[in-house]
PDB file of C-alpha atoms in Angstrom:
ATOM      1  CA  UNK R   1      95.799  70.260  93.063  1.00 83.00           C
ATOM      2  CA  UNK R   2      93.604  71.365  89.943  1.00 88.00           C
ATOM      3  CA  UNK R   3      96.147  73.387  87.152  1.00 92.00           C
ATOM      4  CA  UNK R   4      94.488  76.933  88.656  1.00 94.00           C
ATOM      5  CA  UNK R   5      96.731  76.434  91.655  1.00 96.00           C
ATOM      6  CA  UNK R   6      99.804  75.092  90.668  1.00 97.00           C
ATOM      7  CA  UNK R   7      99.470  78.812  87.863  1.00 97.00           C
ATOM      8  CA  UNK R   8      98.715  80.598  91.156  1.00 97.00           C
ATOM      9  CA  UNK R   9     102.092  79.330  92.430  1.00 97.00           C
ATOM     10  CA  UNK R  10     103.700  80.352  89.491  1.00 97.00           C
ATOM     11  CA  UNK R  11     102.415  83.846  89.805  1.00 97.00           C
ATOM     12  CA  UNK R  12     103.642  83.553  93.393  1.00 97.00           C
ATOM     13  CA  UNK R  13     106.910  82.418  92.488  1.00 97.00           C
ATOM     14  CA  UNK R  14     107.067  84.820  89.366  1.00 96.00           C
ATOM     15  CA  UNK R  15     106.246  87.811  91.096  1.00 96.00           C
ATOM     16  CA  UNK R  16     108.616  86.725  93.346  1.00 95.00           C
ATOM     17  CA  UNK R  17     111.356  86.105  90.864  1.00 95.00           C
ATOM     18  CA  UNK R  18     111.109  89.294  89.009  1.00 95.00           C
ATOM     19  CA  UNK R  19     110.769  91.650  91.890  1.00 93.00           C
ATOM     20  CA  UNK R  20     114.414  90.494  93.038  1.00 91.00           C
ATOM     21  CA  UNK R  21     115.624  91.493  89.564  1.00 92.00           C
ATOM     22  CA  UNK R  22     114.010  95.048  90.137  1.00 88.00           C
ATOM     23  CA  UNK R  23     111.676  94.875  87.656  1.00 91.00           C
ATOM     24  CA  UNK R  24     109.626  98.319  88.377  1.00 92.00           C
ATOM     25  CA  UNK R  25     105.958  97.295  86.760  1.00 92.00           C
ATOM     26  CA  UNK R  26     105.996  93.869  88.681  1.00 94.00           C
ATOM     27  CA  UNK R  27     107.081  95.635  92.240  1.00 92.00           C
ATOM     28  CA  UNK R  28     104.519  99.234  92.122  1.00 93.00           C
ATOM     29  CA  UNK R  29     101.991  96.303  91.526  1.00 96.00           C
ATOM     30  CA  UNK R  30     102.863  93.099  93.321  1.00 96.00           C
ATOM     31  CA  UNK R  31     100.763  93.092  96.068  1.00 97.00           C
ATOM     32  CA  UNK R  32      97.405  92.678  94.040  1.00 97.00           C
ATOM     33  CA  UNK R  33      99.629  90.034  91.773  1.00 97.00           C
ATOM     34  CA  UNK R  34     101.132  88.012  94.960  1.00 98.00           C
ATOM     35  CA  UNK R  35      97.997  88.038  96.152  1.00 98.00           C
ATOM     36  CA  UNK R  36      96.298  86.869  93.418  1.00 98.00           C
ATOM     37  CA  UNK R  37      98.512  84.181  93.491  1.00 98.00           C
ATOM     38  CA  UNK R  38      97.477  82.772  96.514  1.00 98.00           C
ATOM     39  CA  UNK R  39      94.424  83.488  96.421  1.00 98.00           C
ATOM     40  CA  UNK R  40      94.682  80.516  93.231  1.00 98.00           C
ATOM     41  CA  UNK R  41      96.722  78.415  95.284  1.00 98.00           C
ATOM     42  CA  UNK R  42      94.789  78.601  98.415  1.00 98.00           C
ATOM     43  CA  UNK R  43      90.912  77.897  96.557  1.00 98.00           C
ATOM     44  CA  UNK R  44      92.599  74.959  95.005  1.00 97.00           C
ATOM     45  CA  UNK R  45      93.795  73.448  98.094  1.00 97.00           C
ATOM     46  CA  UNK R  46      90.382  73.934  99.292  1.00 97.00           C
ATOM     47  CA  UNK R  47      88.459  72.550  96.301  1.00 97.00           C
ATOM     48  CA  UNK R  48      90.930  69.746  96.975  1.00 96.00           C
ATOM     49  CA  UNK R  49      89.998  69.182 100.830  1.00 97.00           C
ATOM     50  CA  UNK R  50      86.093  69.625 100.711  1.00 96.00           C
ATOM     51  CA  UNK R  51      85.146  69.578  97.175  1.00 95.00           C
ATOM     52  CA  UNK R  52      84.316  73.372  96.619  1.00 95.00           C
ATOM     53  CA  UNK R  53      85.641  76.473  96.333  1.00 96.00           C
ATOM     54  CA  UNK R  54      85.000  80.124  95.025  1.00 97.00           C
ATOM     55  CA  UNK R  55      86.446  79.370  91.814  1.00 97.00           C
ATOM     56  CA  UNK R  56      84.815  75.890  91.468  1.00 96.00           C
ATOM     57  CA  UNK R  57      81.763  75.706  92.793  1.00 94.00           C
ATOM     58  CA  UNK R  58      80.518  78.972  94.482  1.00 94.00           C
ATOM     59  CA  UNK R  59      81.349  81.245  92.011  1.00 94.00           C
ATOM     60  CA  UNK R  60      78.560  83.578  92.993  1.00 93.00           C
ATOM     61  CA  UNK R  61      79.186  82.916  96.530  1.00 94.00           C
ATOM     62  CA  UNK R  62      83.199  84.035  95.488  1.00 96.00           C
ATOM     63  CA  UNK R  63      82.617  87.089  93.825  1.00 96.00           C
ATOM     64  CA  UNK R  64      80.470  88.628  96.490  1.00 95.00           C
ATOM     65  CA  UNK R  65      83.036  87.969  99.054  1.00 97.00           C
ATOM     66  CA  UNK R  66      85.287  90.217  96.604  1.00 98.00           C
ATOM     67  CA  UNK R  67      82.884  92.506  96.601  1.00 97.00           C
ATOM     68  CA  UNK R  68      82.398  93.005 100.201  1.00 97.00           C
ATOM     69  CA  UNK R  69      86.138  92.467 100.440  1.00 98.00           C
ATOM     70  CA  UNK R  70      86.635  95.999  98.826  1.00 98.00           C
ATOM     71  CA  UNK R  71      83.417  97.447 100.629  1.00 97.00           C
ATOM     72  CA  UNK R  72      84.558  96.967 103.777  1.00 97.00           C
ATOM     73  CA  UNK R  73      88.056  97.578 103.353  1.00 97.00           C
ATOM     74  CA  UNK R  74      87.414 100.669 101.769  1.00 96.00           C
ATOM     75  CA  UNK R  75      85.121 101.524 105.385  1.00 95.00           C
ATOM     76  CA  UNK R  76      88.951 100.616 107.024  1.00 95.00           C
ATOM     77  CA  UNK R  77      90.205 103.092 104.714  1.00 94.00           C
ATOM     78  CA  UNK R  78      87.817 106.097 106.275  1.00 93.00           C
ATOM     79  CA  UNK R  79      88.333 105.017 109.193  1.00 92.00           C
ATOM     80  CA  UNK R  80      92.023 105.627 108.620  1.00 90.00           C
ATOM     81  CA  UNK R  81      91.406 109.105 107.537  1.00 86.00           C
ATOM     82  CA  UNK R  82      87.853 110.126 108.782  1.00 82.00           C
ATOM     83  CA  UNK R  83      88.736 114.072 107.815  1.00 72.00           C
ATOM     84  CA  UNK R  84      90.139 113.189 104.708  1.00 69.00           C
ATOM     85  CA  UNK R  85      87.959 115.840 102.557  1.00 65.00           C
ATOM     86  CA  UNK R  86      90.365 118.442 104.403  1.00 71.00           C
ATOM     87  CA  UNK R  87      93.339 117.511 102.737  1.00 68.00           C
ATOM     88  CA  UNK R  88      96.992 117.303 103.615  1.00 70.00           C
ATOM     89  CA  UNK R  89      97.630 115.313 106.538  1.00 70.00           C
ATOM     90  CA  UNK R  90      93.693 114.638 107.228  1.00 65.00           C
ATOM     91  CA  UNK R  91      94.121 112.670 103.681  1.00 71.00           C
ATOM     92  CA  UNK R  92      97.184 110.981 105.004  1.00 75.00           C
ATOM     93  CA  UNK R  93      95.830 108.506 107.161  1.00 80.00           C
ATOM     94  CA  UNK R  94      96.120 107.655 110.725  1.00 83.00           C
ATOM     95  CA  UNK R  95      97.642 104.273 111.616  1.00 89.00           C
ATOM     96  CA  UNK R  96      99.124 103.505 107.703  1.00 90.00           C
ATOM     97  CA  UNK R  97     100.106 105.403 104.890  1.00 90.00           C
ATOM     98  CA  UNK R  98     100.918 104.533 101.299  1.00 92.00           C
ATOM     99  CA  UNK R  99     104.230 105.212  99.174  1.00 91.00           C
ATOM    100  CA  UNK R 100     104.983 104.223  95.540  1.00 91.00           C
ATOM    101  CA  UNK R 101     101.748 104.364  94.149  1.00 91.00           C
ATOM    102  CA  UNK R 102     100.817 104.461  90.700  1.00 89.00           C
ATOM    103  CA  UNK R 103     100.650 108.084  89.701  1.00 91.00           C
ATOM    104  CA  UNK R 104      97.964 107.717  87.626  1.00 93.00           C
ATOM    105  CA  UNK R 105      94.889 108.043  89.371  1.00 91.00           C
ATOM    106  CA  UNK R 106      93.303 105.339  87.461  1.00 94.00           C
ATOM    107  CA  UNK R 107      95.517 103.163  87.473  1.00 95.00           C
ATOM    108  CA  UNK R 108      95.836 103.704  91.154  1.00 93.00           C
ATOM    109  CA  UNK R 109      92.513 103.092  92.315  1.00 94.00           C
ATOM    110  CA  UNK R 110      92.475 100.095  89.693  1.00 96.00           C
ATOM    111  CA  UNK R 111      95.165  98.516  92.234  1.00 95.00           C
ATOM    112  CA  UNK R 112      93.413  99.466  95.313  1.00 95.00           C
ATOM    113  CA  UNK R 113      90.075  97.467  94.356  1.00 97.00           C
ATOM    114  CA  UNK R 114      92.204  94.936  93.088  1.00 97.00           C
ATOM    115  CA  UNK R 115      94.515  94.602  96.189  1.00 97.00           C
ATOM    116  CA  UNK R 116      91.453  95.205  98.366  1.00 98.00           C
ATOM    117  CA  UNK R 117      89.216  92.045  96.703  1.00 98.00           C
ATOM    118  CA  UNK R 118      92.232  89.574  97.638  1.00 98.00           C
ATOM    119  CA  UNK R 119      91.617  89.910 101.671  1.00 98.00           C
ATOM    120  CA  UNK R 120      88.328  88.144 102.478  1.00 98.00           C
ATOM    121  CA  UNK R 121      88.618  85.164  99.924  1.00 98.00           C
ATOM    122  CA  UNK R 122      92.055  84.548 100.951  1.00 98.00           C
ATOM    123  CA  UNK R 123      91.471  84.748 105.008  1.00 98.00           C
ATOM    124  CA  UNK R 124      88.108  82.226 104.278  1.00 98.00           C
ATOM    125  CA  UNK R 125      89.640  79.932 102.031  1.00 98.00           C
ATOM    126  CA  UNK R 126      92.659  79.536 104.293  1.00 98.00           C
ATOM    127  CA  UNK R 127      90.323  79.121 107.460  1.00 98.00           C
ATOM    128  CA  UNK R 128      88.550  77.162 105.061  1.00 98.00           C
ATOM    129  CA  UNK R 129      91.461  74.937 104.678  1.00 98.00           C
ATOM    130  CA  UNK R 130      92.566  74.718 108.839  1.00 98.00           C
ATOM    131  CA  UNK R 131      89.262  74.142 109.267  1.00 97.00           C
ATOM    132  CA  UNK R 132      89.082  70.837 107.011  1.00 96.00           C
ATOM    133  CA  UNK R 133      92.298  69.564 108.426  1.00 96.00           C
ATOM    134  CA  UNK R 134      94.191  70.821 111.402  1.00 96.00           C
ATOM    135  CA  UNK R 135      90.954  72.203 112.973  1.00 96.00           C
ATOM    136  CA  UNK R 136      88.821  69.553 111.891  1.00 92.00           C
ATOM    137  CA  UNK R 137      88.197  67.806 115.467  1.00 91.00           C
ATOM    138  CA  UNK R 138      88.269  71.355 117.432  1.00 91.00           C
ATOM    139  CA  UNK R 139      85.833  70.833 119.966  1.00 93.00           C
ATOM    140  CA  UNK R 140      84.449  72.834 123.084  1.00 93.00           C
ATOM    141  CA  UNK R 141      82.233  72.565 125.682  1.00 94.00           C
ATOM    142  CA  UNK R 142      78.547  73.765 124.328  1.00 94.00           C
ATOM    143  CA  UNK R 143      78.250  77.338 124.899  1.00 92.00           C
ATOM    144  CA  UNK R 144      75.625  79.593 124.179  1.00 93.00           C
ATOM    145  CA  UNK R 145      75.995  83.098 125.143  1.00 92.00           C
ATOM    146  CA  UNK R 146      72.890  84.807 126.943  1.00 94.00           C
ATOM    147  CA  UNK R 147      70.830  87.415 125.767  1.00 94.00           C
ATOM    148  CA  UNK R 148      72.274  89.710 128.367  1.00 96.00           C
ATOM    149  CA  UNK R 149      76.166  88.925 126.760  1.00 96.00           C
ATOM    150  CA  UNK R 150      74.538  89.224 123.090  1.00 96.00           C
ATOM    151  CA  UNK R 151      73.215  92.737 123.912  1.00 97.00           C
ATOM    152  CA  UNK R 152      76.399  94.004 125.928  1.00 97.00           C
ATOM    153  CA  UNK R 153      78.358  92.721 122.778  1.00 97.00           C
ATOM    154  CA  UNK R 154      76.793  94.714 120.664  1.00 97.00           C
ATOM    155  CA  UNK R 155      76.317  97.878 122.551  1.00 97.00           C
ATOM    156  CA  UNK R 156      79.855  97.880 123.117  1.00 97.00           C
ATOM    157  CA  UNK R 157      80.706  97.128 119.604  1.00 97.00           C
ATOM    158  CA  UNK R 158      78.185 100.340 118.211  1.00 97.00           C
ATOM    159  CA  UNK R 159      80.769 102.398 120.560  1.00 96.00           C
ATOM    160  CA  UNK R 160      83.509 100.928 118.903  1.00 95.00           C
ATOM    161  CA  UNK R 161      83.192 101.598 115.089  1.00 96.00           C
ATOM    162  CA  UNK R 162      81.336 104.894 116.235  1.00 96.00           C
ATOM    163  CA  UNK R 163      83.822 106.547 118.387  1.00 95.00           C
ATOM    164  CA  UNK R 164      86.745 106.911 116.037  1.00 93.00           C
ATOM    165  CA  UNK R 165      85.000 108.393 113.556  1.00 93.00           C
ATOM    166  CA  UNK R 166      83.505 110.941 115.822  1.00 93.00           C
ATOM    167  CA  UNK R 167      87.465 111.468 118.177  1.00 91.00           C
ATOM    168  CA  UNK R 168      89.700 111.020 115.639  1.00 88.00           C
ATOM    169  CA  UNK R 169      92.691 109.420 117.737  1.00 89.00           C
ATOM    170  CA  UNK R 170      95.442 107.501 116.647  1.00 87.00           C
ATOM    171  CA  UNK R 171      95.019 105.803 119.954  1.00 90.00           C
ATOM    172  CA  UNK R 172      91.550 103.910 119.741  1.00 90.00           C
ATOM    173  CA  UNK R 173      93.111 102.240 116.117  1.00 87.00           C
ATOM    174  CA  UNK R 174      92.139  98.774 118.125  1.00 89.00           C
ATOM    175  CA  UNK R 175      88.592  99.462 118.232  1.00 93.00           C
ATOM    176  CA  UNK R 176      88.473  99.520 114.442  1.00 91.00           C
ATOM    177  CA  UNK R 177      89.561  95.581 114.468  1.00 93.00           C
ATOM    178  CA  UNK R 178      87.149  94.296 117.197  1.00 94.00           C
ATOM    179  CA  UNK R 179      84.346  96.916 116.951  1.00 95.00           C
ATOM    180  CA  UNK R 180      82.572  95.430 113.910  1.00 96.00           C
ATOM    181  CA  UNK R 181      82.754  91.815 115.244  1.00 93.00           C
ATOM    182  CA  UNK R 182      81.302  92.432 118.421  1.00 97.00           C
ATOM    183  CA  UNK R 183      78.252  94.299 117.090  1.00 97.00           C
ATOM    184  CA  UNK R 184      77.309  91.928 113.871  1.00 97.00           C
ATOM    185  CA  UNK R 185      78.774  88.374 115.093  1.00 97.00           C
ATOM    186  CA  UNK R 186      75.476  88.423 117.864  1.00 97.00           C
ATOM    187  CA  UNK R 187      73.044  89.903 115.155  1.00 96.00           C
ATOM    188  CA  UNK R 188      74.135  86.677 112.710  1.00 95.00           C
ATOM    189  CA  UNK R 189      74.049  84.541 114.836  1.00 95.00           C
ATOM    190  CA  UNK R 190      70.655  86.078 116.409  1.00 94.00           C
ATOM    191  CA  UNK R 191      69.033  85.790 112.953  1.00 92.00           C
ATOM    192  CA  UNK R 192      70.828  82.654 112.159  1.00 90.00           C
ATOM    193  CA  UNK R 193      73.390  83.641 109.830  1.00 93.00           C
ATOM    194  CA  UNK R 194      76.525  81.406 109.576  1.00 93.00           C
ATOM    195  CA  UNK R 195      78.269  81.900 112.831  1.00 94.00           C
ATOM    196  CA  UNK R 196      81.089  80.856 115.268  1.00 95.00           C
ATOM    197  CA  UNK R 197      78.937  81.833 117.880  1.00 95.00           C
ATOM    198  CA  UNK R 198      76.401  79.503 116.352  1.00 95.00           C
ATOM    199  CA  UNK R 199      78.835  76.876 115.965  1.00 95.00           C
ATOM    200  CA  UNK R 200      80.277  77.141 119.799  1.00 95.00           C
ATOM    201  CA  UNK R 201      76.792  76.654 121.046  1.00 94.00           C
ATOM    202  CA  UNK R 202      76.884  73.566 119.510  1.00 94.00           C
ATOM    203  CA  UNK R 203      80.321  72.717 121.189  1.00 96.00           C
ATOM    204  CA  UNK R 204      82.075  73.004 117.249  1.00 96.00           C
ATOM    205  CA  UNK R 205      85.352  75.412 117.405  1.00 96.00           C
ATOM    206  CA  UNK R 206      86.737  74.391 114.058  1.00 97.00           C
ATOM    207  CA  UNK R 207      85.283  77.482 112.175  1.00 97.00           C
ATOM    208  CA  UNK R 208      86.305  80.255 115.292  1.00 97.00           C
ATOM    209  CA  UNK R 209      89.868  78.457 115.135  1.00 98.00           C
ATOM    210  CA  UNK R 210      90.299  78.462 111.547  1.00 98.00           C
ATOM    211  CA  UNK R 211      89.236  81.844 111.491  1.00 98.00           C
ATOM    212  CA  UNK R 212      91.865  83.107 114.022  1.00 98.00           C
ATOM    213  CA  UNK R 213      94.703  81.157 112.202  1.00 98.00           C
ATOM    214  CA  UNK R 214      93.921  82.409 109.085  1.00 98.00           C
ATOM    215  CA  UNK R 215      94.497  85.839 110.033  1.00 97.00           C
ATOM    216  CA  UNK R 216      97.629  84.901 111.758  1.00 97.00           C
ATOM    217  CA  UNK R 217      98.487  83.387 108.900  1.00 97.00           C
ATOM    218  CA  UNK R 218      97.529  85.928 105.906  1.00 98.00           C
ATOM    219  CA  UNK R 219      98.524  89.014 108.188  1.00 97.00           C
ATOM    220  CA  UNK R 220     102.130  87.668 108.490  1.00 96.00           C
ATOM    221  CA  UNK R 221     102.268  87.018 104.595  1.00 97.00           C
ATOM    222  CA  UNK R 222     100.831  90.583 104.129  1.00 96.00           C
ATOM    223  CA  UNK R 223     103.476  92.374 106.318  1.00 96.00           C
ATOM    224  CA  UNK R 224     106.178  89.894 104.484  1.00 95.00           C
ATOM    225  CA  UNK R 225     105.105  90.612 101.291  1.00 97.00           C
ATOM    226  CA  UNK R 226     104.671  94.409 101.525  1.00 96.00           C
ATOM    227  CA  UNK R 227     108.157  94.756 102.982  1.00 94.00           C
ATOM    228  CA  UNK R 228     109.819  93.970  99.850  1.00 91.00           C
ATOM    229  CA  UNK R 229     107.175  95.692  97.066  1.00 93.00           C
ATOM    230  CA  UNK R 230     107.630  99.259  95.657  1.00 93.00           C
ATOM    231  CA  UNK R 231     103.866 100.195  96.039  1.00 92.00           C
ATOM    232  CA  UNK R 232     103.639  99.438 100.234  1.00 92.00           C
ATOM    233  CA  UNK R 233     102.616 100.909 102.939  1.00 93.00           C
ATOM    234  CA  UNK R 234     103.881 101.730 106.532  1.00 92.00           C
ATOM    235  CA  UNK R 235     102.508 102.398 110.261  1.00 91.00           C
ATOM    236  CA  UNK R 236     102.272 104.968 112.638  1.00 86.00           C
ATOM    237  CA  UNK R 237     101.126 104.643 115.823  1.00 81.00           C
ATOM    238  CA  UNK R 238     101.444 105.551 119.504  1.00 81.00           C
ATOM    239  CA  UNK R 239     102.693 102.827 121.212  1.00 79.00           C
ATOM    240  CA  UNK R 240     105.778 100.548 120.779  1.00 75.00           C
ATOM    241  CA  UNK R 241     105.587 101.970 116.811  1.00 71.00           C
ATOM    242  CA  UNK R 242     109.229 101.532 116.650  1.00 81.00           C
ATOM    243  CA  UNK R 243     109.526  98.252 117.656  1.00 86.00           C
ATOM    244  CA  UNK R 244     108.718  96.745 114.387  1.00 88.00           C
ATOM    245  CA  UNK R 245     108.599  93.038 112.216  1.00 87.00           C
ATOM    246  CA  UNK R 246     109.025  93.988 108.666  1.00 89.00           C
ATOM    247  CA  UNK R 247     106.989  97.547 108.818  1.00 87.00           C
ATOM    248  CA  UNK R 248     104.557  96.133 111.294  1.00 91.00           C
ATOM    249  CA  UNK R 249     104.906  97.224 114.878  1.00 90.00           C
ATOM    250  CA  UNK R 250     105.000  94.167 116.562  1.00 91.00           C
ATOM    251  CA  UNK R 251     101.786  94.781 118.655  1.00 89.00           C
ATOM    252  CA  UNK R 252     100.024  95.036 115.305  1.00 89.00           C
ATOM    253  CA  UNK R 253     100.106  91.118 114.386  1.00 93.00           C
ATOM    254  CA  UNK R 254      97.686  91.003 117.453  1.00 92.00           C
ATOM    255  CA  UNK R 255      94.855  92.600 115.346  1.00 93.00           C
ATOM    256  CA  UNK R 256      94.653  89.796 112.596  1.00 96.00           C
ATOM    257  CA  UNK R 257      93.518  87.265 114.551  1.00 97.00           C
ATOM    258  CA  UNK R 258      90.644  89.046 115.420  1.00 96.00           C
ATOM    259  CA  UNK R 259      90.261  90.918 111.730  1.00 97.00           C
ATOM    260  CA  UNK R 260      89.462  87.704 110.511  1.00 98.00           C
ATOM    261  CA  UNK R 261      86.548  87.476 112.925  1.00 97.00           C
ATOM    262  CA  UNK R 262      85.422  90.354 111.918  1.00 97.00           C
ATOM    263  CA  UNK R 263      85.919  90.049 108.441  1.00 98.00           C
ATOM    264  CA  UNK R 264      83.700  86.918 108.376  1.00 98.00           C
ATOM    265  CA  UNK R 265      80.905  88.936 110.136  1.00 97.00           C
ATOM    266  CA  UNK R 266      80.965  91.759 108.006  1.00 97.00           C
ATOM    267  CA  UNK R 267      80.475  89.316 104.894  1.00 97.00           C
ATOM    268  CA  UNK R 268      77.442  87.138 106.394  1.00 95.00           C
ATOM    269  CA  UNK R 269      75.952  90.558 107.681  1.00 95.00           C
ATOM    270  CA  UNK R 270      75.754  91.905 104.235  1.00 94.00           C
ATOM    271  CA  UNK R 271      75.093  88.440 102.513  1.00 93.00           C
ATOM    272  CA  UNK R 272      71.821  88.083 105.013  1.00 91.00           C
ATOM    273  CA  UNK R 273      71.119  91.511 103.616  1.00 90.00           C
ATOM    274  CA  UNK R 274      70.805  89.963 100.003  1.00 85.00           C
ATOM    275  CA  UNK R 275      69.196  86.906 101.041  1.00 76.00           C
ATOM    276  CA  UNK R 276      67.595  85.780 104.220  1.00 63.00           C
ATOM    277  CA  UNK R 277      66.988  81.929 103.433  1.00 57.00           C
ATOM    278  CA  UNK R 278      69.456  79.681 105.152  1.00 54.00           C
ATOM    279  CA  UNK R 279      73.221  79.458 103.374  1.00 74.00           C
ATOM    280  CA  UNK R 280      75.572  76.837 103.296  1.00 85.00           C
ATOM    281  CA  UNK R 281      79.000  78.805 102.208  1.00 91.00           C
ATOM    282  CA  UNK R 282      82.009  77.470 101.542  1.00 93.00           C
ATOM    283  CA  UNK R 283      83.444  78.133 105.150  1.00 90.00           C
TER     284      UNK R 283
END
């Protein structure tokens, strides 16, 4: 593993460290330091597997998966509080709700972008990684969706990142996580963007799989890592809210799987945007 990662692990293991001794700067700001972390570990292992990486060889590639990482999550963050120019509980949010932020403002939204940046790179280098080795021989049957599927997908997914905006309901929270995937995974893969749709037509699940275990993977170290920081944030919603792993109810952890599909649609939807020749990303 190149020396980036094995620092990244000692962030990781720093953070870590120091948190346990109380130490307040280190725990109002860990999750954007953890993170950071990892994110270093995880590009290394990749660089390792397949010979690039954000940080190695698609730098460009890297920092506009940041950059839509804070777009988009930012878009999660209306969605969480769609009346929040009201104030007072409209501004509160929905579904999840900070504590122990940085008071000042600054500062605060400093750690937001920062925090925000670390979710895309790390789901895609970790799929990345599954992808190159446990995933690497993930195969289907050929499958190629019809036009009729393509257009009910993404009629149904206009309804779904419409509607909460328009009812604001803490009950329709999992439309927000599969609402975006099922109306820009058919338009990539229509206009051939990278795709799993693409790639399951072609009988190759690696990507889809890697995809899904990623966010199994990075949503249980978010809920694990969050539990312990000073700066963290906690749930509300309607059904089985109590009934909770670390502050996640447990019904939750069945949105990352498919947050990571979405998450990689969102990106190649508003990379085609900046370029429409054909790309060849890191995952």
């Amino acid at each position: 593993m190149r020396g980036y990662g094995w620092a990244g692990l000692g962030v990781i293991v720093g953070a870590e460290a120091l948190l346990l001794t109380g130490a307040p700067t280190v725990a109002r700001w860990f999750t954007p330091i953890v993170w950071t972390g990892y994110v270093l570990v995880i590009d290394a292992v990749t660089a390792r597997l397949i010979g690039r990486s954000y940080l190695t060889t698609d730098r460009v590639e890297g920092l506009l998966v940041a950059l839509a990482s804070v777009a988009c999550w930012w878009l999660f963050e209306l969605y969480n509080a769609p009346r929040f120019w009201r104030g007072g509980v409209d501004a509160e949010g929905l579904w999840w709700r900070y504590h122990g932020l940085e008071p000042n403002l600054f500062l605060r939204r400093v750690g937001y972008d920062w925090a925000f940046a670390t979710i895309f790179p790390a789901m895609f280098l970790t799929a990345a990684t599954l992808r190159a080795t446990i995933f690497h021989r993930a195969r289907v049957r050929p499958w190629r969706p019809a036009p009729t599927v393509l257009a009910i997908a993404v009629a149904a997914g206009a309804i779904g990142v419409v509607l909460p905006l328009v009812v604001v309901s803490t009950w329709l929270v999992p439309l927000v996580w599969i609402g975006w995937f099922l109306l820009l995974e058919p338009l990539n893969f229509r206009r051939g963007r990278p795709s799993w749709l693409a790639d399951l037509a072609s009988g190759d699940a690696s990507r889809m799989f890697g995809l899904l275990a990623s966010g199994v993977i990075c949503g249980a170290l978010w809920e694990l890592w969050n539990y312990w920081a000073a700066a963290r944030w906690t749930y509300s919603v309607p059904y089985l809210g109590e009934v909770k792993i670390f502050e996640m109810p447990v019904l939750g952890y069945l949105g990352f799987p498919p947050f990571a599909l979405e998450a990689y649609a969102m990106y190649h939807w508003l990379r085609g945007l900046l370029d429409r020749g054909p790309l060849n990303p890191v995952l």
